[in-house]
Tab-separated table of C-alpha atoms in Angstrom:
chain	number	residue	atom	x	y	z
A	1	MET	CA	-9.559	-10.124	-5.032
A	2	LYS	CA	-9.600	-6.681	-6.605
A	3	LEU	CA	-6.630	-4.753	-5.213
A	4	MET	CA	-7.491	-1.352	-6.687
A	5	THR	CA	-11.101	-0.271	-6.262
A	6	LYS	CA	-12.391	2.909	-7.850
A	7	ALA	CA	-12.615	4.602	-4.422
A	8	ILE	CA	-9.020	3.677	-3.516
A	9	GLN	CA	-7.780	4.796	-6.934
A	10	GLU	CA	-9.492	8.197	-6.599
A	11	LYS	CA	-8.019	8.791	-3.126
A	12	ALA	CA	-4.524	7.717	-4.191
A	13	GLU	CA	-4.540	9.792	-7.390
A	14	LYS	CA	-5.764	12.852	-5.487
A	15	GLN	CA	-2.627	12.706	-3.298
A	16	TYR	CA	-0.133	12.128	-6.149
A	17	ASP	CA	0.948	15.765	-6.476
A	18	GLU	CA	1.891	15.805	-2.792
A	19	GLY	CA	4.854	13.490	-3.516
A	20	SER	CA	6.197	11.341	-0.702
A	21	ASP	CA	5.079	13.594	2.152
A	22	LEU	CA	4.483	11.546	5.308
A	23	GLU	CA	1.529	13.816	6.128
A	24	GLN	CA	-0.431	12.084	3.356
A	25	LYS	CA	-2.895	9.356	4.227
A	26	VAL	CA	-2.214	5.711	3.546
A	27	VAL	CA	-5.366	4.790	1.612
A	28	ALA	CA	-4.957	1.000	1.293
A	29	LYS	CA	-2.930	-1.873	2.697
A	30	TYR	CA	-1.901	-4.987	0.751
A	31	PHE	CA	-0.250	-8.063	2.206
A	32	ASP	CA	1.226	-11.465	1.464
A	33	PRO	CA	-0.939	-13.970	3.394
A	34	THR	CA	1.936	-16.483	3.443
A	35	GLY	CA	4.683	-14.123	4.590
A	36	SER	CA	5.485	-10.822	6.212
A	37	TRP	CA	5.522	-8.413	3.262
A	38	GLU	CA	3.086	-5.478	3.339
A	39	TRP	CA	2.497	-2.534	0.977
A	40	PHE	CA	0.827	0.678	2.175
A	41	LEU	CA	-0.496	2.792	-0.713
A	42	MET	CA	-0.098	6.553	-0.362
A	43	ASN	CA	-0.501	7.835	-3.914
A	44	LYS	CA	-0.821	6.732	-7.522
A	45	HIS	CA	-0.016	8.439	-10.813
A	46	LYS	CA	-3.103	9.012	-12.954
A	47	GLY	CA	-3.163	6.970	-16.123
A	48	ASP	CA	-0.527	4.372	-15.277
A	49	ASP	CA	0.432	1.826	-12.657
A	50	TYR	CA	3.018	3.881	-10.740
A	51	CYS	CA	2.203	3.705	-7.022
A	52	TRP	CA	4.114	5.170	-4.084
A	53	GLY	CA	3.963	4.155	-0.468
A	54	ILE	CA	5.526	2.380	2.455
A	55	VAL	CA	6.775	-1.163	1.921
A	56	LYS	CA	7.538	-3.514	4.792
A	57	GLY	CA	9.571	-6.501	3.673
A	58	ASN	CA	13.053	-7.252	4.928
A	59	ALA	CA	13.094	-3.609	6.101
A	60	VAL	CA	10.654	-0.695	6.257
A	61	GLU	CA	11.149	1.553	3.217
A	62	MET	CA	9.353	4.131	1.116
A	63	GLY	CA	9.235	3.462	-2.580
A	64	SER	CA	7.304	2.703	-5.712
A	65	PHE	CA	5.421	-0.452	-6.566
A	66	SER	CA	3.040	-1.735	-9.205
A	67	ILE	CA	-0.479	-2.962	-8.484
A	68	LYS	CA	-0.314	-5.063	-11.670
A	69	GLU	CA	2.833	-6.767	-10.406
A	70	LEU	CA	1.196	-7.409	-7.023
A	71	GLU	CA	-1.834	-8.888	-8.807
A	72	ASN	CA	0.416	-11.252	-10.772
A	73	ILE	CA	2.315	-12.669	-7.797
A	74	LYS	CA	1.500	-16.362	-7.401
A	75	LEU	CA	1.960	-17.668	-3.866
A	76	PRO	CA	1.910	-21.215	-2.469
A	77	PHE	CA	-1.444	-23.016	-2.219
A	78	GLY	CA	-2.932	-20.869	-5.008
A	79	LEU	CA	-2.966	-17.741	-2.849
A	80	THR	CA	-2.349	-14.200	-4.093
A	81	ILE	CA	-1.572	-10.801	-2.588
A	82	GLU	CA	-4.621	-9.531	-0.711
A	83	ARG	CA	-6.076	-6.168	0.250
A	84	ASP	CA	-6.812	-5.633	3.935
A	85	LEU	CA	-10.562	-5.087	3.804
A	86	TYR	CA	-10.634	-3.686	7.337
A	87	PHE	CA	-7.821	-1.149	6.940
A	88	GLU	CA	-8.884	2.420	7.684
A	89	PRO	CA	-6.915	5.282	6.083
A	90	MET	CA	-4.399	6.833	8.448
A	91	LYS	CA	-1.474	9.253	8.316
A	92	ALA	CA	1.564	7.767	6.604
A	93	LYS	CA	3.775	9.093	9.415
A	94	ASP	CA	1.797	7.044	11.952
A	95	VAL	CA	2.182	3.897	9.811
A	96	TRP	CA	5.898	4.606	9.302
A	97	ASP	CA	6.527	5.167	13.018
A	98	ALA	CA	4.548	2.082	14.097
A	99	LEU	CA	6.313	-0.213	11.609
A	100	ASN	CA	9.733	1.089	12.650
A	101	ARG	CA	8.836	0.316	16.284
A	102	GLY	CA	8.008	-3.245	15.207
A	103	GLU	CA	4.254	-2.811	15.725
A	104	HIS	CA	1.552	-4.345	13.559
A	105	VAL	CA	-0.572	-1.918	11.517
């Protein structure tokens, strides 16, 4: 599965200069189909693999991650990290608040 489409990349790069502002939109969601980890992409630096967003693993945090690293994760049964094809962009603050209340996004 292609994690970074051209449309997602354009939206994420457009928001890069806004930093980590929770008023940005989350433009894509990635997840581990065998576990509970999720990555919510807010912005991406043009020209490299530096991405910033919300990460839900053992805790809900904001931080950087690499799409290339996500693409290279090998999971049990031959599975890989997937992109939520049905995710609709939404305000990062709404994602942050919902995850911290223990809700599914």
